[in-house]
XYZ file of C-alpha atoms in Angstrom:
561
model
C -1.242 26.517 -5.222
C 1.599 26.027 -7.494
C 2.357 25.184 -10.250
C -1.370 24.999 -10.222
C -3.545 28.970 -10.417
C -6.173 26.848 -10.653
C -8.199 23.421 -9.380
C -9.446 23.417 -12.819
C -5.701 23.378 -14.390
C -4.794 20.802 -11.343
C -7.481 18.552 -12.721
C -6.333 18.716 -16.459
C -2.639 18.267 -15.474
C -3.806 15.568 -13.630
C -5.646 13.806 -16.400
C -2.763 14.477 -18.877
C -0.552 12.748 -16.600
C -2.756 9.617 -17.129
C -2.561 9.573 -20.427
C 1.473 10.295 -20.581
C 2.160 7.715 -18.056
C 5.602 7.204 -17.336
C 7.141 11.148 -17.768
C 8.613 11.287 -14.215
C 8.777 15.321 -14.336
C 5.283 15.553 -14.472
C 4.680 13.199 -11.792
C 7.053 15.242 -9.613
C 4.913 18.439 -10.448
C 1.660 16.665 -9.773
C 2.928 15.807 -6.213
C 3.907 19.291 -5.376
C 0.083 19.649 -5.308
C -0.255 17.516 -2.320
C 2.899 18.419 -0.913
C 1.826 22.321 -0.862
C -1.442 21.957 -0.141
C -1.767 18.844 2.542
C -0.184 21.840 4.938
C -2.080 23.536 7.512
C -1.527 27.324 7.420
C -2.876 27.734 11.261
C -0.345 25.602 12.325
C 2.834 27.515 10.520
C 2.432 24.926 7.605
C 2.092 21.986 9.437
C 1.576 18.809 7.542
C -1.739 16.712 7.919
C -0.431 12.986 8.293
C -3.671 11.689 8.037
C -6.787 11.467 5.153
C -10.226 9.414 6.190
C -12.441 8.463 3.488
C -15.079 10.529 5.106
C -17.913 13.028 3.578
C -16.363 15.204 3.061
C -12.610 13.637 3.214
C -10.771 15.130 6.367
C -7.058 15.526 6.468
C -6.226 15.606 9.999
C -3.079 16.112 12.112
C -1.463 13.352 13.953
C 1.807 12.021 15.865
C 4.085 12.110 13.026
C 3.821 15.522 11.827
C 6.135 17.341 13.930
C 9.676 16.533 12.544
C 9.164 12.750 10.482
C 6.023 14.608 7.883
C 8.254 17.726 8.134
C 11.308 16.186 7.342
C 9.897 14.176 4.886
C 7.891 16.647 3.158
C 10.731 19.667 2.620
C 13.222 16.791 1.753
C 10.548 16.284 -1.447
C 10.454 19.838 -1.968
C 13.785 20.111 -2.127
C 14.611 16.828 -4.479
C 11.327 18.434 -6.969
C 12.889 21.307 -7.026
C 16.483 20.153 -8.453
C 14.783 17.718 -10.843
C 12.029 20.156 -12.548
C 13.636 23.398 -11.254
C 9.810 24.304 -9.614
C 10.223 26.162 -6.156
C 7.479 26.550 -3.893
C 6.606 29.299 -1.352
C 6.172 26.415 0.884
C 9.402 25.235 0.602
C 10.248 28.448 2.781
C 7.289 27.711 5.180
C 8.678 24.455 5.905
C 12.392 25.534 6.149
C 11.354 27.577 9.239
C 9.265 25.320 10.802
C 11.868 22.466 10.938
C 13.907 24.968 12.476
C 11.423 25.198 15.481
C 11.973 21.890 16.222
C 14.854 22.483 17.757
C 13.918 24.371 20.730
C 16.013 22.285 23.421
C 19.732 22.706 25.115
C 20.394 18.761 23.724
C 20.483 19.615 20.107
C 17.496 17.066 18.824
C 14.675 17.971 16.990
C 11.269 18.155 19.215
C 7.837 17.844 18.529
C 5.946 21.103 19.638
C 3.640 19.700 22.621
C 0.008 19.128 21.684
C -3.363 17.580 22.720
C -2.956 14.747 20.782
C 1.402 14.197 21.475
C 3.484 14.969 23.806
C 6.237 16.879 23.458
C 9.532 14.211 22.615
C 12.264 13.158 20.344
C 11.777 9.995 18.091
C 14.092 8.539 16.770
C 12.657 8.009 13.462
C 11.719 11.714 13.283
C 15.659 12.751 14.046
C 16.473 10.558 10.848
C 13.473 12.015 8.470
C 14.762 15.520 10.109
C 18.444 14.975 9.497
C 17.813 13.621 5.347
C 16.001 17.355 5.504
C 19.415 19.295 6.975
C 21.443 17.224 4.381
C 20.373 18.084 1.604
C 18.981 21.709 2.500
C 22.707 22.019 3.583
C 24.402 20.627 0.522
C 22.451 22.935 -1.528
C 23.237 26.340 0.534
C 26.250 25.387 2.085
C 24.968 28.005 4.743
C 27.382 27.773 7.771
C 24.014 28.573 10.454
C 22.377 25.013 9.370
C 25.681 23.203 9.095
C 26.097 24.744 13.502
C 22.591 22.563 13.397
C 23.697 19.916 12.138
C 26.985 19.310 14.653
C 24.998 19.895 17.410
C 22.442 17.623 15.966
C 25.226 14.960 15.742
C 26.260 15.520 19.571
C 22.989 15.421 20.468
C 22.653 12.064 18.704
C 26.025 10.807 20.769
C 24.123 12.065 24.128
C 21.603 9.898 24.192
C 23.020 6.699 22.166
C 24.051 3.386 24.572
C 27.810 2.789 23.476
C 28.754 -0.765 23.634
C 32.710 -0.890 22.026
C 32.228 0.489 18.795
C 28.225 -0.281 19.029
C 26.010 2.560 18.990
C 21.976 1.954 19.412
C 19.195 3.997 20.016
C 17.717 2.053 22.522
C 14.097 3.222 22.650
C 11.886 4.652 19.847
C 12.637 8.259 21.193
C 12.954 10.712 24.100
C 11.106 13.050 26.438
C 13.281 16.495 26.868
C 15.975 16.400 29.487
C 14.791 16.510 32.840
C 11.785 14.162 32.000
C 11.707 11.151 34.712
C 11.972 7.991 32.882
C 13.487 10.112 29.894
C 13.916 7.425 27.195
C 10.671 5.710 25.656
C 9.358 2.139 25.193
C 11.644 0.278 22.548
C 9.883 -0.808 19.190
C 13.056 -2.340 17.695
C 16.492 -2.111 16.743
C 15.549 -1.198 12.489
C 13.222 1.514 13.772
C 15.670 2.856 16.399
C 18.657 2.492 15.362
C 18.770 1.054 12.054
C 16.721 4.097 10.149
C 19.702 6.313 11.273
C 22.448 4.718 9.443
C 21.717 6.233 5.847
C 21.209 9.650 7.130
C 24.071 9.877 8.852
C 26.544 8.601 5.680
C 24.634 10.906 4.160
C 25.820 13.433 6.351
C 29.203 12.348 6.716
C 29.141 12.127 2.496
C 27.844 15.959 2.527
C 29.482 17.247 5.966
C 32.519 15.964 6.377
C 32.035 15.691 10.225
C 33.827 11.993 11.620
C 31.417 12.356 14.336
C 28.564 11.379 11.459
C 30.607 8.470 10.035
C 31.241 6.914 13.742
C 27.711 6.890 14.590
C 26.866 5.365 11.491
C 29.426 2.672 11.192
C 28.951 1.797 15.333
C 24.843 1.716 14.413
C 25.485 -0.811 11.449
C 27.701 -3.248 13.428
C 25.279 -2.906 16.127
C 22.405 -4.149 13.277
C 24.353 -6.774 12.203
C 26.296 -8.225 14.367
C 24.684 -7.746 18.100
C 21.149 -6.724 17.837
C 19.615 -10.389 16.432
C 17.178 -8.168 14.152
C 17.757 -10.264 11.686
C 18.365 -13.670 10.442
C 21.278 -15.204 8.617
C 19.825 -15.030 5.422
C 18.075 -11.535 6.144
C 14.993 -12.443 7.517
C 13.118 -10.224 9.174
C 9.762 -9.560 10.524
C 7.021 -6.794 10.825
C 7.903 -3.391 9.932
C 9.469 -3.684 6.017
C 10.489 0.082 5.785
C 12.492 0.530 8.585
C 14.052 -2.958 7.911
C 14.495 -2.066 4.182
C 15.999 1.229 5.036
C 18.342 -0.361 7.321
C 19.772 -2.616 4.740
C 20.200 0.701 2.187
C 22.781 1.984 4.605
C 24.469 -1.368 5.079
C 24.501 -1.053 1.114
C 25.637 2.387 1.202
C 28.764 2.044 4.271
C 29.906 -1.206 1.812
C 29.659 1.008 -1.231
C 31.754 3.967 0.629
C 34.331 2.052 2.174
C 34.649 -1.220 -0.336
C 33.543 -4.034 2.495
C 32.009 -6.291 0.607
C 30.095 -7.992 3.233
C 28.614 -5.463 4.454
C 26.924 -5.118 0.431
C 26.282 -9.087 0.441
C 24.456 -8.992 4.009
C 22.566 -6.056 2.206
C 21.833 -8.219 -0.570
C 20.306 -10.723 1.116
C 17.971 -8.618 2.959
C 16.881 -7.095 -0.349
C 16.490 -10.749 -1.593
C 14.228 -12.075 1.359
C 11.966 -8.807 0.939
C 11.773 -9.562 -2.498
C 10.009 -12.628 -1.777
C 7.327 -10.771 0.398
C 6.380 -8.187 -2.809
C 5.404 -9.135 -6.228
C 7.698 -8.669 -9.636
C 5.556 -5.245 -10.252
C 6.687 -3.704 -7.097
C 4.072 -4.413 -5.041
C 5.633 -4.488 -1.282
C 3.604 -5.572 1.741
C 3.891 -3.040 4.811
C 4.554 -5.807 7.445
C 6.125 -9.273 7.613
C 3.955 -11.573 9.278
C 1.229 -9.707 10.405
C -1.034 -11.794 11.944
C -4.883 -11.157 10.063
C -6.838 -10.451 7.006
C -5.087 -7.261 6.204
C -2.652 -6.881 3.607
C -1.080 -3.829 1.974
C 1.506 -1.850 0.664
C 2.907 0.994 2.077
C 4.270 3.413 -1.292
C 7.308 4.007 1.364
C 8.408 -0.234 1.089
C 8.281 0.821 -3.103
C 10.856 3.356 -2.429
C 12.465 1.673 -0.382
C 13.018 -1.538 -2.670
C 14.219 1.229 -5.485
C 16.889 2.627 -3.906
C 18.100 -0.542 -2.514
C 17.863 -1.854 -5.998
C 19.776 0.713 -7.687
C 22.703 0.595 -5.169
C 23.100 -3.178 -5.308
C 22.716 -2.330 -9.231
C 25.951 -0.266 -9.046
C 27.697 -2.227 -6.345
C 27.809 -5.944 -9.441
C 24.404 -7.146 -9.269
C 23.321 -5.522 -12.357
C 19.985 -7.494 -13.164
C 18.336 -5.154 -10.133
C 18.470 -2.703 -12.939
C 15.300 -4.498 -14.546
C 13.591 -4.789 -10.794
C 14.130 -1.521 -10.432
C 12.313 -0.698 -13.640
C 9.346 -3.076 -13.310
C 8.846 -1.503 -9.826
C 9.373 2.304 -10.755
C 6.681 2.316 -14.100
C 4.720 -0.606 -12.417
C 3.587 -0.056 -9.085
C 5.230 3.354 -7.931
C 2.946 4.845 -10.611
C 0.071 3.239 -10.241
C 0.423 4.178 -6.542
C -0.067 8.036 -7.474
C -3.546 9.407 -7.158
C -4.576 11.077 -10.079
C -8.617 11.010 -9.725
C -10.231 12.035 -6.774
C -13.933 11.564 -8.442
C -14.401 8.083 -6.790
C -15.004 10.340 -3.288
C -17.615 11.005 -1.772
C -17.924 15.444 -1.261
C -21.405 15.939 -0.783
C -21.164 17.394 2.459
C -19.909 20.443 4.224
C -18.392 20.450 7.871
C -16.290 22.635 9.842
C -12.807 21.759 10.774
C -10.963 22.291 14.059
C -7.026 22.879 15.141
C -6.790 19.089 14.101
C -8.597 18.694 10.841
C -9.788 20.445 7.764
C -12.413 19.567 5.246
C -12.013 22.315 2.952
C -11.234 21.033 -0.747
C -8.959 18.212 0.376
C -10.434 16.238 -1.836
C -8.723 18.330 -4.658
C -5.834 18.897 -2.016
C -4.918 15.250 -2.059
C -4.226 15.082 -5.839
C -0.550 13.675 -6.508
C -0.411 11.950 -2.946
C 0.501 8.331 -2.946
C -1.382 5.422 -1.665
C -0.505 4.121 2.139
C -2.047 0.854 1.795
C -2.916 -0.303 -1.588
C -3.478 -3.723 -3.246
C -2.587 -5.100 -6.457
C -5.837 -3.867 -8.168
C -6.658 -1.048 -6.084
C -5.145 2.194 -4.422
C -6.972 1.297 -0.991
C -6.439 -2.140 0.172
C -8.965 -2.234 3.077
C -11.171 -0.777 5.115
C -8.943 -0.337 8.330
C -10.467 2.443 11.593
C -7.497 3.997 13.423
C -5.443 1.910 15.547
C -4.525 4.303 18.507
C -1.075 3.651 19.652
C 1.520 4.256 22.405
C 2.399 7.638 20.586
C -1.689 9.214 20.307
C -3.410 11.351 23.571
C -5.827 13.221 21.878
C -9.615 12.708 22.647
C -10.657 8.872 22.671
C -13.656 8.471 19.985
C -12.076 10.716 17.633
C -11.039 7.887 15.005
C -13.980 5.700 15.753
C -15.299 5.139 12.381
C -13.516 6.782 10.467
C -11.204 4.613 7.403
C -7.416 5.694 6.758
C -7.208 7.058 3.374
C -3.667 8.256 3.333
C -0.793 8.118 5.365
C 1.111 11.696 4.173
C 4.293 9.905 4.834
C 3.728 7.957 1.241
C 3.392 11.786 -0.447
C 6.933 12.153 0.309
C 8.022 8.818 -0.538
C 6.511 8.507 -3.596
C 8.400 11.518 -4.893
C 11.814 10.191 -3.434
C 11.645 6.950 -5.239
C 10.918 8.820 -8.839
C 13.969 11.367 -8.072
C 16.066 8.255 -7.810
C 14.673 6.686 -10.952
C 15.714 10.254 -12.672
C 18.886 10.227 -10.513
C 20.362 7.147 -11.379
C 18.844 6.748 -15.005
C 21.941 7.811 -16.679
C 25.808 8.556 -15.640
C 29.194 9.351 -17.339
C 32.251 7.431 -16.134
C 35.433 9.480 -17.979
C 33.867 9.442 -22.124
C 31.603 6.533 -21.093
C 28.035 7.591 -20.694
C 25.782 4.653 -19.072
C 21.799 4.441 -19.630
C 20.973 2.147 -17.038
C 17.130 2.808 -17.019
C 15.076 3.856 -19.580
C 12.264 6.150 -18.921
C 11.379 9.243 -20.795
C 13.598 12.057 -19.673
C 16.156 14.843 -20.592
C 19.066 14.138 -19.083
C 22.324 16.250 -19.370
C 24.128 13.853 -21.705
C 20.821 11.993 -23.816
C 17.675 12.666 -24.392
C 15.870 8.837 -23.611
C 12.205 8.347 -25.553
C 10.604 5.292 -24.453
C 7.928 3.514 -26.283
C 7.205 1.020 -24.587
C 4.602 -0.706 -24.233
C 2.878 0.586 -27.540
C 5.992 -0.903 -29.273
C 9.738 -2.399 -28.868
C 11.305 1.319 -29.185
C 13.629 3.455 -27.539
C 15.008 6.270 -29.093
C 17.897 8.067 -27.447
C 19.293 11.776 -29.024
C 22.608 12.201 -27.848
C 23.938 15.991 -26.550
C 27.251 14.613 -25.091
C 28.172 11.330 -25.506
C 30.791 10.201 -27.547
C 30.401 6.406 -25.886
C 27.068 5.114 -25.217
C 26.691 2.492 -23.139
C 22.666 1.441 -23.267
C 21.302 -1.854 -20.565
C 19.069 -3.605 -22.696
C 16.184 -5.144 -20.941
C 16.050 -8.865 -19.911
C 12.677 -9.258 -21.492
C 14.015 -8.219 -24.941
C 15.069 -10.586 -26.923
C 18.191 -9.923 -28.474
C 18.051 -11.589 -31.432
C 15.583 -9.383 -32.757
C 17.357 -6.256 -31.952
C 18.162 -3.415 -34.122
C 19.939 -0.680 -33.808
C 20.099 2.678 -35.854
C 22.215 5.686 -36.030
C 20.459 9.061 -37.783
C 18.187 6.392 -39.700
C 21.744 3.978 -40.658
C 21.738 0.406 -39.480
C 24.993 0.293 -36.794
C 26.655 -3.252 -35.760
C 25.389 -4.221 -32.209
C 28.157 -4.759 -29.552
C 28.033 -5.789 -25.693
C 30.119 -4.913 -22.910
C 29.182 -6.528 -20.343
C 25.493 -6.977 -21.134
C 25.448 -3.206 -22.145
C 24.931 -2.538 -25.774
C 28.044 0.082 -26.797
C 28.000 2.621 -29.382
C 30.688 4.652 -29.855
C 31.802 7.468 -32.157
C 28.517 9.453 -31.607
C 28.197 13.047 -32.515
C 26.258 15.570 -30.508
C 23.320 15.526 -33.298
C 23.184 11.767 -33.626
C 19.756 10.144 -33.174
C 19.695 6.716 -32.117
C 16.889 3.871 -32.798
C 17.039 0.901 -30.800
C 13.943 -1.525 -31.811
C 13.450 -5.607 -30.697
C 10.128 -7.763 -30.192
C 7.842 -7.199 -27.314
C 6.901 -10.147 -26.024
C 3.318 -10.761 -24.172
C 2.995 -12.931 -21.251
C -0.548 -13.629 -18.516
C 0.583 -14.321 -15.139
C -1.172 -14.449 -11.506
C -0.015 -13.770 -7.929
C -1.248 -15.067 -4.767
C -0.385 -13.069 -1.365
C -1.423 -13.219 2.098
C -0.189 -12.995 5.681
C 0.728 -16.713 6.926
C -2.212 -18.638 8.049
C -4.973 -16.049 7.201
C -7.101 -15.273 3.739
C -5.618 -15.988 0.398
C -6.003 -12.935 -2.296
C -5.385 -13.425 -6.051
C -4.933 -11.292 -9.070
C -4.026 -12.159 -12.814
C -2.238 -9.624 -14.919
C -0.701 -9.302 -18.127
C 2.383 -8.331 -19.166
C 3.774 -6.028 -22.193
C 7.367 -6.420 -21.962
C 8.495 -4.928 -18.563
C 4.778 -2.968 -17.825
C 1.423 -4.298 -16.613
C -1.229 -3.281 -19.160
C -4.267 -4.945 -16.770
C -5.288 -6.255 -13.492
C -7.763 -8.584 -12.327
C -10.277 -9.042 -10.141
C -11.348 -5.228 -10.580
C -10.175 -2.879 -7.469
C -12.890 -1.514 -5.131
C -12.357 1.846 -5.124
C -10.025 3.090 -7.955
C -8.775 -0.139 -9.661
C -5.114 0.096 -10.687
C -3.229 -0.998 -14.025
C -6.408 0.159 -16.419
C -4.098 0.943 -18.799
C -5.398 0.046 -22.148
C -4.915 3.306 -22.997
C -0.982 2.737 -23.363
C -1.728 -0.120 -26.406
C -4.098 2.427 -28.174
């Protein structure tokens, strides 16, 4: 159970980390919990996609474990692991089993065959398995994983349609070779083809192989230009993730290879899905679903982060502050960190599917699959079987989603990229571009807001400090101090620069906080209307309103106190 001996020192940990909010190391330890524990042993640590709000809760196995909860989940482990240095026997466990994946001649990853899947190849687990092999691979450099990963990539090329330089997936995934009928029904070109795109720079970024790079830059002109996925003006409908993940490689290929364009088109996508979230980070899962039910999927959160910061770094600097609002606004909130609003009066016996031993406790750290503004469970919603489930019919009936596990794993990826891409050193320049509490190799950053307009910033290595000053500060009541001396303030370009700074200095940076009410009103087109009023302390919501259902969200007087 690490880092955890105990449930007892899980459930402290887990308090403290309500009180010290926004320290994004101990939210990565707090989500190892889930992420070692949400495993099933019997299985070869198999991860439960599913949690029902049951009594007692049941985390039970599902479609996406085999190779997208896999992928996702040692991808986590891994990222935890370089930001807090905390490695995990588990870590191991799921090494091996993503390696059993891939049992075939064709090089793809498989799910193992099962009562309640068959045994196939989707697409969107190959591109959860392959961000796995990347960065297992860039960390080991171990020449066995990087034989995977080519014939991974040829695999890939074996079963995309070529049209000139367009490559597409052209169904959601395939049955082994040999299967009549091999390739499956078609969802859409994002969750085909476009999820693949960042995976595979990110393999070509990591690798080296060209065959990575083609794929990638054939599946992005195939988004764009021929598949009518989306609009002009990057409209889109249903699925946000896949569609929000698509546009992050776009972002990415422009980034690599200086096409503009293919940043702008990015842009645009990340505009329009702005307009479907709030300024807090709140992301719906679908675009214009068509009833009552409205939530956000902690996946769309990440999602919008990453997107954010690479526009951020590709000119349009001012994603910097959305990238903020969302990380310490509604990534956060989205973490579970009491379980006491469950009901565990109850004791049942599992099966080879589910478990209901402790998962209440298990679940600490996970991340909500469908919350609303105010609360970390947006609705009541039974189990919609789909094209992918053949287990026993009547198993769901009842029974309300909880979690979706693929949100644990998200959760964590967004925060690494907050920590990632907080601060970076261009030649003697060193850049804070976001400002949460952290030790970084060049600063040490102490944020204090929202108790008060402070940020104090000790410098190890830094002769040139280059510090983004919030949007909501006002700059006319900024100060700035060097080991307790006042220091002249000067911009470049919209970053306040200090230079001559020794490895001791200490550095005060203080300005008004200003307070602000504001409401939201969201809804799918045509169906109910849901609104919630919250306040504002500079860049973080202190309160929510109406009061969530089950665990309401932004109770934060505490952070004022």
């Amino acid at each position: 159970m690490p880092p955890f001996q105990t449930d007892k020192e899980l459930l402290e940990f887990a308090k403290h980390c309500q009180h010290d909010t926004f320290n994004l190391k101990n939210r990565m330890i707090l989500s190892l919990n889930c992420l070692s524990r949400l495993l099933d042993p019997r299985l070869d640590y198999l991860p439960y996609f599913n949690v029902f709000m049951t009594d007692p809760p049941e985390a039970c196995h599902d479609w996406p474990d085999y190779g997208d909860m896999t992928g996702r989940y040692l991808e986590a482990h891994l990222m935890i692991e370089e930001m807090t240095g905390v490695k995990t026997i588990e870590q191991e466990k799921l090494k091996a089993l993503l390696l059993s994946f891939f049992s075939g001649n064709d090089g793809l990853s498989y799910r193992h065959p099962k009562p309640w899947h068959e045994k196939s190849a989707l697409m969107f687990d190959q591109s959860r398995v392959l961000f796995a092999l990347n960065r297992w691979y860039g960390k080991t450099r171990d020449k066995k994983l990087l034989s995977v990963i080519n014939k991974f990539l040829k695999g890939l090329l074996s079963v995309a349609t070529k049209k000139g330089n367009y490559y597409s997936w052209g169904g959601c995934g395939f049955l082994p070779p040999g299967s009549p009928n091999r390739t499956m029904s078609k969802i859409g070109p994002a969750y085909d083809t476009g999820i693949m795109i960042e995976p595979l720079l990110d393999c070509y970024e990591i690798t080296g192989n060209p065959l990575a790079l083609e794929l990638a830059a054939g599946a992005i002109d195939y988004i764009i230009f021929d598949s009518g996925e989306f609009g002009p003006n990057g409209e889109y409908t249903w699925h946000l993730h896949s569609h929000s993940a698509t546009a992050i490689g776009a972002v990415r290929y422009g980034l690599l290879f200086h096409k503009q364009s293919y940043i702008d088109w990015g842009q645009r996508v990340y505009e329009f899905t702005k307009k479907h979230g709030t300024d807090f980070g709140w992301m719906r899962e679908a675009v214009d679903r068509k009833d009552d039910l409205i939530g956000c999927e902690t996946c769309c959160i990440m999602d919008m982060i990453e997107l954010g910061i690479l526009l951020a770094q590709a000119g349009y600097k001012d994603y910097y502050d959305d990238v903020e609002r969302f990380g310490k606004n509604h990534l956060l909130e989205s973490q579970i960190l009491d379980a006491d609003w469950l009901s565990d009066t109850k004791r049942k016996e599992g099966t080879e599917r589910y478990t209901c031993d402790n998962v209440k406790n298990r679940m600490l750290g996970s991340f909500a699959g469908w919350s609303a503004p105010n609360d970390i469970l947006a609705y009541e919603e039974c189990y919609l079987h789909d094209r992918f489930e053949i287990g026993t019919p009547g198993f769901f009936d009842g029974k309300v989603r909880l979690l979706q596990s693929c949100c644990n794993a998200s959760g964590p990826k967004g925060i690494y990229f907050l920590w990632r891409h907080a601060v970076h050193k261009i030649g003697e320049n060193v850049y804070v571009h976001l400002l949460f509490t952290n030790d970084y190799e060049k600063v040490r950053v102490k944020n204090h807001i929202p108790r008060e307009g402070r940020i104090e910033i000790s410098v190890i290595n830094a002769p040139t400090l280059l510090v983004r000053i919030p949007r909501f500060a006002d700059n006319r009541s900024l100060k700035v101090t060097r080991d307790n001396k006042p220091v002249d303030t000067k911009f470049k370009n919209d970053y306040l620069m200090l230079t001559g700074n020794l490895p001791v200095s200490n550095i005060a940076l203080t300005f008004d906080l200003t307070e602000r009410e504001d409401s939201v009103t969201i809804c799918n087109e045509g169906f109910k209307q849901f609104t919630y009023n919250y306040k504002w302390v500079g860049d973080t919501v202190v309160k929510m309103e109406p009061k969530g259902k089950y665990f309401h969200l932004y109770n934060r007087s505490h952070l004022l106190d």
